[in-house]
XYZ file of C-alpha atoms in Angstrom:
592
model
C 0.000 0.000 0.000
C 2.560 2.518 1.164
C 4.726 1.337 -2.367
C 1.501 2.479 -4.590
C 0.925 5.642 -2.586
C 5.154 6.677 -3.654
C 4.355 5.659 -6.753
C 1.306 8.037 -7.275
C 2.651 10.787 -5.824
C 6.030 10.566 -7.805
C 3.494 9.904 -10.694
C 1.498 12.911 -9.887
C 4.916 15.494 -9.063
C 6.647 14.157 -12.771
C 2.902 15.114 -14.571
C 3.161 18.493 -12.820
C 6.284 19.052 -13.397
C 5.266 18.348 -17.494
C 2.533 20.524 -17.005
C 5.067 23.443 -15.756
C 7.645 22.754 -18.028
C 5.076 23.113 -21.056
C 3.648 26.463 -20.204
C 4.462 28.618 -22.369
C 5.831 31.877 -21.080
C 4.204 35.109 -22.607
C 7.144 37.824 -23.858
C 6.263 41.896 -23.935
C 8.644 42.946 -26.822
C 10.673 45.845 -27.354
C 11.555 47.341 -30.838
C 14.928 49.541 -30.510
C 14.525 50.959 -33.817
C 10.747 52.609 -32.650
C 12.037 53.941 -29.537
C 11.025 57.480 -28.797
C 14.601 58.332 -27.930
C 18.170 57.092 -29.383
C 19.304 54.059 -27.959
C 21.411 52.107 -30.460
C 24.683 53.306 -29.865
C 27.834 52.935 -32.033
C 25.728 55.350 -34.974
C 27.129 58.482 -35.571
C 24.125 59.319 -37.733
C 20.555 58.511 -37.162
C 16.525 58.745 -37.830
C 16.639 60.569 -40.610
C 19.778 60.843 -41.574
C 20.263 56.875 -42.071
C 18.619 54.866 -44.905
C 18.076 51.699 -42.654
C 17.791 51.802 -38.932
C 20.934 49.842 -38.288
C 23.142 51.135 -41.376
C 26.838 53.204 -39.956
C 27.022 55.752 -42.716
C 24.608 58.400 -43.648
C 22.019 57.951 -46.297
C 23.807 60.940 -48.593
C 27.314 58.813 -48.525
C 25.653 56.096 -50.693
C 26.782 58.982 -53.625
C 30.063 59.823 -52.246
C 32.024 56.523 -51.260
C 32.284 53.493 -53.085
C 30.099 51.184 -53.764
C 31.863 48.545 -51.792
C 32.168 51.103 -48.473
C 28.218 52.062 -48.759
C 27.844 48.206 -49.181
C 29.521 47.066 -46.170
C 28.389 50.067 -44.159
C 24.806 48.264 -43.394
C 26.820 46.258 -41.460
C 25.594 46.645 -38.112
C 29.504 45.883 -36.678
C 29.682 48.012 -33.610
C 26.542 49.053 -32.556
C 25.139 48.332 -29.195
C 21.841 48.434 -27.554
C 21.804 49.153 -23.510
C 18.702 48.603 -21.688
C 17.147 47.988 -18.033
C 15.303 44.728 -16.867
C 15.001 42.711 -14.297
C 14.655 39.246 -15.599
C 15.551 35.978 -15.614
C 15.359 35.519 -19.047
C 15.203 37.696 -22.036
C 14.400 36.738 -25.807
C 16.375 38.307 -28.640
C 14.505 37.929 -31.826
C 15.686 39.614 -35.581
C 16.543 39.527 -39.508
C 19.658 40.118 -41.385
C 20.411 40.453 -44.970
C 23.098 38.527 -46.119
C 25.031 35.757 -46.185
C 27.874 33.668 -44.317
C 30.526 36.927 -44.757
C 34.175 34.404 -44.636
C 34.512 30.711 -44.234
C 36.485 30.931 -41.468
C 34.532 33.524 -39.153
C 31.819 31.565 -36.960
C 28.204 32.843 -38.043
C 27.716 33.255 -34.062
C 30.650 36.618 -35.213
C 28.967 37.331 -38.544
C 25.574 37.432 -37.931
C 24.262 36.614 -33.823
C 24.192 38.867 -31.128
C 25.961 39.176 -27.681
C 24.605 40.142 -24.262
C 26.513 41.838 -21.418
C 25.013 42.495 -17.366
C 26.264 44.518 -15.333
C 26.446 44.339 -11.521
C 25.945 46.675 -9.157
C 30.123 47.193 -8.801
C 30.480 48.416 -12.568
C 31.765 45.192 -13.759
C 30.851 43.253 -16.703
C 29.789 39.430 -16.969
C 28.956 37.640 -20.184
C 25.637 35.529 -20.660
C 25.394 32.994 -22.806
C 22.573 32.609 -25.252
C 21.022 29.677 -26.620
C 20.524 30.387 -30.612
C 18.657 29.115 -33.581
C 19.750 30.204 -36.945
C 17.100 30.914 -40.009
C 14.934 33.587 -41.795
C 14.398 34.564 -37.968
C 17.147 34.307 -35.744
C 16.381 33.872 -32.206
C 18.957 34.126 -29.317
C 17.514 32.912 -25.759
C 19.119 33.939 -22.111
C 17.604 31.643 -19.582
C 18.204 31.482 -16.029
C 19.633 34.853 -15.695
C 19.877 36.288 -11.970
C 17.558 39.414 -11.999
C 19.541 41.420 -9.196
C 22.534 42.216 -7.705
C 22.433 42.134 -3.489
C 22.570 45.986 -3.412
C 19.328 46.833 -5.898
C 16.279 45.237 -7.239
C 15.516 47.062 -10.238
C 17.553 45.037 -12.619
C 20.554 45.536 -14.243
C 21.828 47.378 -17.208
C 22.546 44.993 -20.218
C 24.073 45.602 -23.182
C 23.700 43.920 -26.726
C 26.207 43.956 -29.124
C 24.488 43.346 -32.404
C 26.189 41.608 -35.403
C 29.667 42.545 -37.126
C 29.221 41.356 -40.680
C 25.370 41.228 -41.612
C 22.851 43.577 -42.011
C 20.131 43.936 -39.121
C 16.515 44.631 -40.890
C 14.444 44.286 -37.828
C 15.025 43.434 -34.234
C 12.993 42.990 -30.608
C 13.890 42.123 -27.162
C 11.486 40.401 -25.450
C 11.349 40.039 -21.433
C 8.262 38.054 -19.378
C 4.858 39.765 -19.571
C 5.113 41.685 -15.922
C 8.691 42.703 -16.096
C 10.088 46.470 -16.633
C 12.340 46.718 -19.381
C 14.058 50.409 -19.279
C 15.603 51.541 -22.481
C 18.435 53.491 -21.617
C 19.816 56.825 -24.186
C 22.822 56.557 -25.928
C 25.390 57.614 -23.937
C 26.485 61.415 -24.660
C 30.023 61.440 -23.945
C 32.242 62.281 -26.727
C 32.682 58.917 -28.903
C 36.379 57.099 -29.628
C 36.225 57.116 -33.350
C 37.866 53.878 -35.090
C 38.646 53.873 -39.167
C 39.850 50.482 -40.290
C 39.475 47.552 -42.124
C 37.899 43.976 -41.579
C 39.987 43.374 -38.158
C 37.965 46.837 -36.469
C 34.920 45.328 -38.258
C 35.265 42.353 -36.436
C 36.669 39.306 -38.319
C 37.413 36.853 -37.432
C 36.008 37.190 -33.733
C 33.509 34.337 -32.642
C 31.199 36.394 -31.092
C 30.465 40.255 -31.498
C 31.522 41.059 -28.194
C 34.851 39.668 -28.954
C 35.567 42.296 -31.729
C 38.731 43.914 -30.641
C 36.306 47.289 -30.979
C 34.149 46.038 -28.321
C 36.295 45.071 -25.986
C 38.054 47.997 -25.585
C 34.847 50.298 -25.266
C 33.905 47.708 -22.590
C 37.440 48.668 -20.756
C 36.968 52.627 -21.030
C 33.412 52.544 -20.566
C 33.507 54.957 -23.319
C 30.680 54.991 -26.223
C 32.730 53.662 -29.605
C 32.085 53.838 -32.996
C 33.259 51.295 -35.372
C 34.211 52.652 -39.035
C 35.456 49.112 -40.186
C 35.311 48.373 -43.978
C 36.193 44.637 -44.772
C 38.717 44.869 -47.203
C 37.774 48.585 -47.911
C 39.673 50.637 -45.235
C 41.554 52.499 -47.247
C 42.499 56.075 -45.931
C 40.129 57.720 -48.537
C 39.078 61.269 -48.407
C 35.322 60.851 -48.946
C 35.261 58.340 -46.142
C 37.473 60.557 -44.351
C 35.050 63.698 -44.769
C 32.360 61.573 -42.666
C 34.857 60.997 -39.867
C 35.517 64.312 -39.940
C 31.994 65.127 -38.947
C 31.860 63.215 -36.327
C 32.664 65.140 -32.881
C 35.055 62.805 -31.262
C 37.072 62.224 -28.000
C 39.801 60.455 -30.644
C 40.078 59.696 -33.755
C 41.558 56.311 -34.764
C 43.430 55.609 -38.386
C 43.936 52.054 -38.535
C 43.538 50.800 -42.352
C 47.316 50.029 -43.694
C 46.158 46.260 -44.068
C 44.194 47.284 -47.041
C 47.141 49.658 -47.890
C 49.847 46.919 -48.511
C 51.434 46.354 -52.385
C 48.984 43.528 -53.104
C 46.232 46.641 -53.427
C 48.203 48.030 -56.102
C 48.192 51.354 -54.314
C 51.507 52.963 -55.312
C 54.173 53.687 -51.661
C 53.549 57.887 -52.640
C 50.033 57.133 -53.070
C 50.029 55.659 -49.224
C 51.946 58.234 -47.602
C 49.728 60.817 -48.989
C 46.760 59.833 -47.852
C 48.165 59.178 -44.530
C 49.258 62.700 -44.808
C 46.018 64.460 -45.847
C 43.727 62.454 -43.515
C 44.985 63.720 -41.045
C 45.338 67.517 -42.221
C 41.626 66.642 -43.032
C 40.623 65.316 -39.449
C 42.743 68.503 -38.079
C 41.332 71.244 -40.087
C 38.152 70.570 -38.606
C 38.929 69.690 -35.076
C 41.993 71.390 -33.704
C 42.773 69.494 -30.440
C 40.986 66.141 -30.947
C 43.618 63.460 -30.597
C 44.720 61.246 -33.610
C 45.575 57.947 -33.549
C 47.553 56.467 -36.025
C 48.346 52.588 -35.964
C 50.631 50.477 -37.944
C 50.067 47.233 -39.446
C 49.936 44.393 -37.022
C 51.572 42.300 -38.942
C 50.794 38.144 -39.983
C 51.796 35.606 -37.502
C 53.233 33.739 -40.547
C 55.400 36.746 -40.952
C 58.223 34.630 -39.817
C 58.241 31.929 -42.043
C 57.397 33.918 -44.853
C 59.663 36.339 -46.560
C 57.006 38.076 -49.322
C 54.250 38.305 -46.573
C 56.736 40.393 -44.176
C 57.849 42.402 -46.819
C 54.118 43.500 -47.174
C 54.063 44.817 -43.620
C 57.476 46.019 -43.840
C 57.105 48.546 -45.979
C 53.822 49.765 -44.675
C 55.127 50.490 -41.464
C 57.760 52.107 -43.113
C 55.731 54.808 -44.865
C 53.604 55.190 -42.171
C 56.471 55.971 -40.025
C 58.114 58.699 -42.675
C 54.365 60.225 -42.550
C 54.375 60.834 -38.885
C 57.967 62.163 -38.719
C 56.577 64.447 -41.103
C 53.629 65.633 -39.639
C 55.390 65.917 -36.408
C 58.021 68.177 -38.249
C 55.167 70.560 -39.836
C 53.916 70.577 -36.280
C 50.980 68.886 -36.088
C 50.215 68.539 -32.975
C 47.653 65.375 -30.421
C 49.158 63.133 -33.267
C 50.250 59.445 -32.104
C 51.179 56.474 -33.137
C 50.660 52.703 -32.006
C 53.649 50.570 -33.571
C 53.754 47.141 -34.193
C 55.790 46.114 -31.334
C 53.676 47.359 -29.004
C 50.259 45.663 -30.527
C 52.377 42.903 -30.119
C 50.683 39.721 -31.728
C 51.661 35.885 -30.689
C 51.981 33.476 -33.064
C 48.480 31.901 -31.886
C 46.831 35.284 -32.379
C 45.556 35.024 -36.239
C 42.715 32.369 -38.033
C 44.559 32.782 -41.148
C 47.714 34.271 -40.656
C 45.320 38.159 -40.923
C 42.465 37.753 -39.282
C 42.463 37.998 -35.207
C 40.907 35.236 -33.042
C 39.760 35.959 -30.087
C 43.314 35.834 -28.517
C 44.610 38.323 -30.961
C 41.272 40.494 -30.271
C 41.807 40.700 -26.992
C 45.577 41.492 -27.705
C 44.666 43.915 -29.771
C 42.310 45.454 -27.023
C 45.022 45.476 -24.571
C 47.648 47.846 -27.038
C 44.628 49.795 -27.455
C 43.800 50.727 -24.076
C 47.028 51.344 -23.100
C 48.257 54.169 -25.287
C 44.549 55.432 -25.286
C 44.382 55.946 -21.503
C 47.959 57.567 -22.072
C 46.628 59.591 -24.395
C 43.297 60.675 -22.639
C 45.279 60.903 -19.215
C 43.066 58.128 -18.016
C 45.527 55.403 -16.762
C 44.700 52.430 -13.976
C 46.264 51.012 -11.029
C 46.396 47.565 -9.684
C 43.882 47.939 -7.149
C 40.559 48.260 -7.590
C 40.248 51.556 -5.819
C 42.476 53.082 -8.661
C 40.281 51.097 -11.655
C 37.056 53.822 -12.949
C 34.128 51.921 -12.236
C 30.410 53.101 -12.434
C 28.221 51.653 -9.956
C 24.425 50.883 -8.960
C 24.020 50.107 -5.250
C 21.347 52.152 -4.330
C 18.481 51.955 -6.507
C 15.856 52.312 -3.877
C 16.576 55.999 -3.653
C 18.244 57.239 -6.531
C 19.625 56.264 -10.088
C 23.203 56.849 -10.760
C 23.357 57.302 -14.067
C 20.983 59.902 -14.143
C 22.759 61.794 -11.555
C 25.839 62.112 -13.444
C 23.738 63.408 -16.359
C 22.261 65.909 -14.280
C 25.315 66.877 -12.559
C 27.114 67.210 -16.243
C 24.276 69.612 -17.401
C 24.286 71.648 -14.185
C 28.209 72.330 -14.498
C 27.848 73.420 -17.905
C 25.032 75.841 -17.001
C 26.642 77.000 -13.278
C 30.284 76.726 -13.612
C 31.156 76.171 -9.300
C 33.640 78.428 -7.503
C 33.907 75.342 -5.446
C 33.498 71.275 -5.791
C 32.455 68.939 -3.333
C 32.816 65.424 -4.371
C 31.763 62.470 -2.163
C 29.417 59.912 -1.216
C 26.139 59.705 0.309
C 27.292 61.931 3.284
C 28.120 64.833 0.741
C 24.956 63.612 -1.690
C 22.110 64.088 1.307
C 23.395 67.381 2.406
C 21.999 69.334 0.218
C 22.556 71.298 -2.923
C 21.596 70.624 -6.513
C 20.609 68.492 -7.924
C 18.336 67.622 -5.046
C 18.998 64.516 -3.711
C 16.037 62.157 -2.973
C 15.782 63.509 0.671
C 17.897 66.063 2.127
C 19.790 65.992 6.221
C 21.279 68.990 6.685
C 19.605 71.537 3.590
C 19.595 74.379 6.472
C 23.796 74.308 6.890
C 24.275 73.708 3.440
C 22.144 76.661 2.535
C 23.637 79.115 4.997
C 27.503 78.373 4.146
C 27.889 76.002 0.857
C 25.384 78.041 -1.568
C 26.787 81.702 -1.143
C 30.025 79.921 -1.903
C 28.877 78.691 -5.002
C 29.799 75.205 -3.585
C 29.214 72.687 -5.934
C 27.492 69.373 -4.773
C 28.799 66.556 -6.511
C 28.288 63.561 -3.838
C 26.805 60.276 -5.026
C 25.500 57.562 -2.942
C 27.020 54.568 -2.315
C 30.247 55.976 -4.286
C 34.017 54.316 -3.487
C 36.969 56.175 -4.604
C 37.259 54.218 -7.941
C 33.497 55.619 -8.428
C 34.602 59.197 -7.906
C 37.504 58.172 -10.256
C 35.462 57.585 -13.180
C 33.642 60.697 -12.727
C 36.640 62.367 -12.745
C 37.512 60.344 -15.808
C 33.950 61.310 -17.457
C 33.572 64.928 -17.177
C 32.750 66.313 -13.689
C 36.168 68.153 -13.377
C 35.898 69.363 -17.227
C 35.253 72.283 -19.207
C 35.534 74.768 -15.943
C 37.636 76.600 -13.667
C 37.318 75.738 -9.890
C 39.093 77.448 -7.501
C 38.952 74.793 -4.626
C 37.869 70.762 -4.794
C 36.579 69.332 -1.618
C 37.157 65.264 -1.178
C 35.742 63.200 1.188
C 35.627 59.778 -0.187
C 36.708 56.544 1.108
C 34.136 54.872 4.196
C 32.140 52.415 1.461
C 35.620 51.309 0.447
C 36.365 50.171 4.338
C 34.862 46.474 3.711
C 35.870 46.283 0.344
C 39.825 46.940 0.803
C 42.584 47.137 2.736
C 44.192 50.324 4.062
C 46.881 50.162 1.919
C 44.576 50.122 -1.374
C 42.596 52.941 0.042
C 45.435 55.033 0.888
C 46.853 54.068 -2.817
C 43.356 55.219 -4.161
C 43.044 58.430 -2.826
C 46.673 59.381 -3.732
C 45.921 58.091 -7.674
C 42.290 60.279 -7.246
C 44.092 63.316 -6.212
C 46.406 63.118 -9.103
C 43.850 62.734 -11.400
C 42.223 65.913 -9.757
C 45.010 67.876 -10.331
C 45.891 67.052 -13.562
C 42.074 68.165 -14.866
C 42.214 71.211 -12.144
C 45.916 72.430 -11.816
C 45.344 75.534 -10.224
C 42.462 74.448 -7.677
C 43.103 74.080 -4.111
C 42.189 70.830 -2.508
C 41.081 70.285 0.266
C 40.677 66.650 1.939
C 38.664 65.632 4.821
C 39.427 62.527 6.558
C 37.062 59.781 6.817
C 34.272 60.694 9.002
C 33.750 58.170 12.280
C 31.336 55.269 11.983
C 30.098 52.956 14.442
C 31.661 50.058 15.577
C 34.694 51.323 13.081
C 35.920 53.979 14.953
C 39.428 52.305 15.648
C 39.962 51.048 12.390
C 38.947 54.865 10.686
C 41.484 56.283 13.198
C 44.108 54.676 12.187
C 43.269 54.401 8.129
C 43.296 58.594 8.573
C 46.820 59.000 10.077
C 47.562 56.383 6.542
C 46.083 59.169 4.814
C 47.756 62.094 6.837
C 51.327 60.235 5.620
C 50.330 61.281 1.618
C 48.776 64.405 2.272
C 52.056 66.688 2.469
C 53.366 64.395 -1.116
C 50.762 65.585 -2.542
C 50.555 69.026 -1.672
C 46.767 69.156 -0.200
C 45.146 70.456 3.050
C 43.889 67.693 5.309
C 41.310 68.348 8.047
C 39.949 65.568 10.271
C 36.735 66.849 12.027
C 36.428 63.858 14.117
C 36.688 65.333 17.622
C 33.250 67.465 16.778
C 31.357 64.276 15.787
C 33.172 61.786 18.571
C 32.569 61.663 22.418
C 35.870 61.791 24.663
C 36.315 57.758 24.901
C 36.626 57.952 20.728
C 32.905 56.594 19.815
C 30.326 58.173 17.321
C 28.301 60.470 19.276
C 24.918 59.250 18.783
C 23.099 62.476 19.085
C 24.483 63.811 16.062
C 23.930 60.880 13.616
C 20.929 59.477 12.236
C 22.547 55.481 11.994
C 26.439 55.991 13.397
C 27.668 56.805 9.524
C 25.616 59.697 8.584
C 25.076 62.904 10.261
C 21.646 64.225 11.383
C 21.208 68.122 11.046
C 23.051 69.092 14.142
C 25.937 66.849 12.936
C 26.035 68.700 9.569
C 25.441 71.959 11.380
C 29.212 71.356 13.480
C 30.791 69.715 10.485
C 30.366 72.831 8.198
C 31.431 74.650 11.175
C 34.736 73.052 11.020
C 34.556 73.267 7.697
C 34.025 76.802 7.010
C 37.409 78.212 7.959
C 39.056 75.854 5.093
C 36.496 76.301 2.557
C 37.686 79.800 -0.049
């Protein structure tokens, strides 16, 4: 008897579970293309301007370049689509024109998509996508994790769309019941990349593994990929639509296409090397160029005529930049071979990168770049620009630093105050989503023309990338006030918060050389109050290196045994509006 009843219940849990697995799940789907704002990034031109909605050139260069360029410039190779959800499972669904591009790329490269989440520390982690290939292709992410620990509106993703096919149409679908947030195409200033098939994307496996992609991943900067297979050629109609793009850098990277074997004569080269650049500069004075030489073939070695190709390449590229460099040009660089740096396992075909020599690639990228937009890293993660979203409950981040970008353009400060949640809920503009002490930042910070440029939740590697991204940009501040460094207590040591605020201040000074700054010590917190004590006289040790005026206000906000005094916080790390009233108090003396 008790053997039947197992048997009907396992009977009746396995038809359930049938029952549950053959439910199908109803999607809400999302059409980029028909969104009321711009969200597919990577386009220089768009709505109107474009012929399809996916396409990298204007409509108007189908008269100007040739055929093959206007051809291979519906190639959606590049672009990027960023969005909100929180899901555990999102449907990609879409059309492309074209065939299999080469026999040796993987059609997951030429024509399927890629999906990115982000966590709520700025980082990046892949998802993989179950795909079927025909007149619809349909990628599927299943058992995604909606949420991060410190938010439960979703996360940003980010889907790279195919490097060698054309995209006609395209939806995301998410779970009837879920929120999916488009997010706007970023507005900083775009890296700019002219080239051939390898900044197209061949022969990576997957478009996220285009050496283009990458590297926009690392600088968390919005790219746009100007990759013609075969077609990069340094010409000046091409050249006239870089040109109108308004750039952080502009990247020349097409001698593959401009070896012998193109029957492009050596003077015919060098001049075009030459007047892309005197194109590129006559419009845009200080934007940075980037010139690169050939990589090279990883068969090089063994083969004498294939070297020789290179060889001479690098060689007129080389007599071009000595000679702009003579005439004076000036923000002109140049990324050699040697330093791109390609192993012997790097190359499909002896041309084309795999994934190895995309990432490679990425790597010679990002170095000279960040040398060349005084953005460079450290090996802790306090001195690494992240982003973050920890605190969705009261605030987006994102937004913020939009806000905060528009408000310094309009209001140029006297004075910036840049911080966490302690400087965020203080007061100021932009609001915050409540205010502690709006009274005493009324009465002193506003008639300074004090600035208020505290986020919540920030560490020092957050304040980093804002520095990185704008905030310290386009202005003249007399003074910058820091105070940055509690959330970082349980992520690092001392050592790699004292290293962080050292690399933050340099980065301060280099984007405000003549501003004062002034840094105040890490505030006391409860049950921390030893460990804050003793991280402070760390920081005390830099402060005279690097030339800044320390204050610790502790002894205002501390009883005599050393512990937070209650009375003047609201939970033993922020202050309540007595606390703020005594810390701008000692404050005010220091503050210009």
């Amino acid at each position: 008897m008790k053997k039947k009843l197992l048997l009907c219940l396992l009977l009746a849990l396995y038809t359930s579970q049938i029952t549950l697995a053959q439910t199908p799940v109803e999607y809400v789907w999302w059409n980029p293309a028909k969104n009321d704002f711009p969200v597919i990034e990577g386009q220089a031109w768009m709505g109107k301007d474009i012929q399809n909605p996916y396409d990298r050139l204007p409509a108007v260069a189908e008269k100007n370049v040739r055929k093959e360029v206007w051809n291979l410039s519906h190639s959606s190779a590049g672009l990027m689509i960023r969005f909100r959800a929180s899901t555990d499972q999102i449907v990609v669904r879409y059309v492309v024109s074209g065939k299999q591009a080469l026999p040796h790329m993987p059609a997951t490269g030429v024509s399927g998509v890629d999906l990115y989440a982000g966590n709520s520390d700025g980082d990046w982690l892949w998802a993989a996508g179950k795909y079927t290939f025909g007149d619809t292709i349909q990628y599927r992410f299943a058992n995604l994790e909606p949420n991060d620990t410190y938010h439960q509106k979703g996360r940003e993703y980010r889907l790279f769309l195919p490097l060698y096919n054309s995209v006609q149409w395209l939806e995301i679908g998410v779970p009837k019941g879920v929120t999916l947030t488009p997010l706007a195409v970023r507005p900083d200033k775009p890296i700019v990349v002219y080239g051939t098939s390898i900044a197209q994307g061949a022969c990576a496996s997957r478009p996220g593994m285009a050496w283009t992609s990458i590297l926009g991943r690392k600088l968390d900067r919005p790219l746009i990929n100007l990759g013609f297979s075969g077609n990069g050629r340094l010409e000046k109609e091409v050249i006239a639509y870089v040109s109108q793009v308004d750039a952080s850098l502009y990247v020349l990277d097409c001698l593959p296409n401009l070896i012998s074997t193109v029957g492009i004569k050596p003077d015919e080269i060098k001049s075009r090397i030459l007047e892309s650049v005197k194109m590129l500069r006559q419009k845009h004075a200080a934007t940075p160029i980037l010139l690169v030489e050939h990589a090279g073939y990883t068969d090089g070695s063994i083969s004498p005529i294939r070297q020789q190709y290179y060889t001479e390449a690098n060689g007129i590229m080389r007599q071009a930049f000595a000679q702009l460099k003579g005439e004076g040009v000036k923000g002109l660089y140049l990324l050699p071979k040697s330093q791109i740096n390609l192993d012997m396992d790097a190359m499909v075909d002896g041309t084309h990168p795999t994934d190895l020599g995309m990432q490679q690639y990425a790597d010679a990228y990002e170095k000279i770049i960040r040398t060349i937009l005084n953005e460079p890293v450290g090996p802790f993660s306090t001195t690494k620009p992240r982003t973050q979203y920890r605190d969705a409950k009261s605030y987006d981040w994102e937004t913020r630093h939009h806000d905060v970008m528009a408000r310094l353009k309009a209001k140029p400060p006297r004075i910036v105050f840049m911080g966490n949640s302690i400087t965020h809920f203080w007061g100021g503009e932009p609001k915050g989503p409540y205010v502690q002490g709006g009274d005493s930042w009324a009465s002193v910070m506003e008639p300074l023309k004090v600035q208020n440029l505290g986020y919540g939740w920030d560490r020092i590697e957050n304040v980093l990338w804002r520095v990185y991204h704008g905030e310290l940009d386009g202005y003249k501040a007399e003074q910058v006030v820091l105070m940055i460094g509690t959330n970082n207590i349980f992520a690092n040591t001392e050592a790699e918060i004292v290293a962080g605020l050292k690399f933050l201040v340099q980065a301060i000074k280099s984007r405000q050389p003549t501003a004062d700054i002034l840094m105040i010590a890490i505030l006391p917190r409860r049950d921390e109050e030893k460990r804050v004590a003793a991280l402070n006289e760390a920081i005390t040790q830099i402060t005279g290196e690097l030339n800044v005026t320390f204050i610790q206000p502790a002894a205002i906000l501390t009883k005599p045994d050393g512990k937070v005094d209650e009375s003047l916080f609201t939970d033993g790390l922020h202050p309540n509006p007595e606390g703020y009233r005594k810390l701008v108090g000692a404050l005010k003396p220091y503050l210009k």
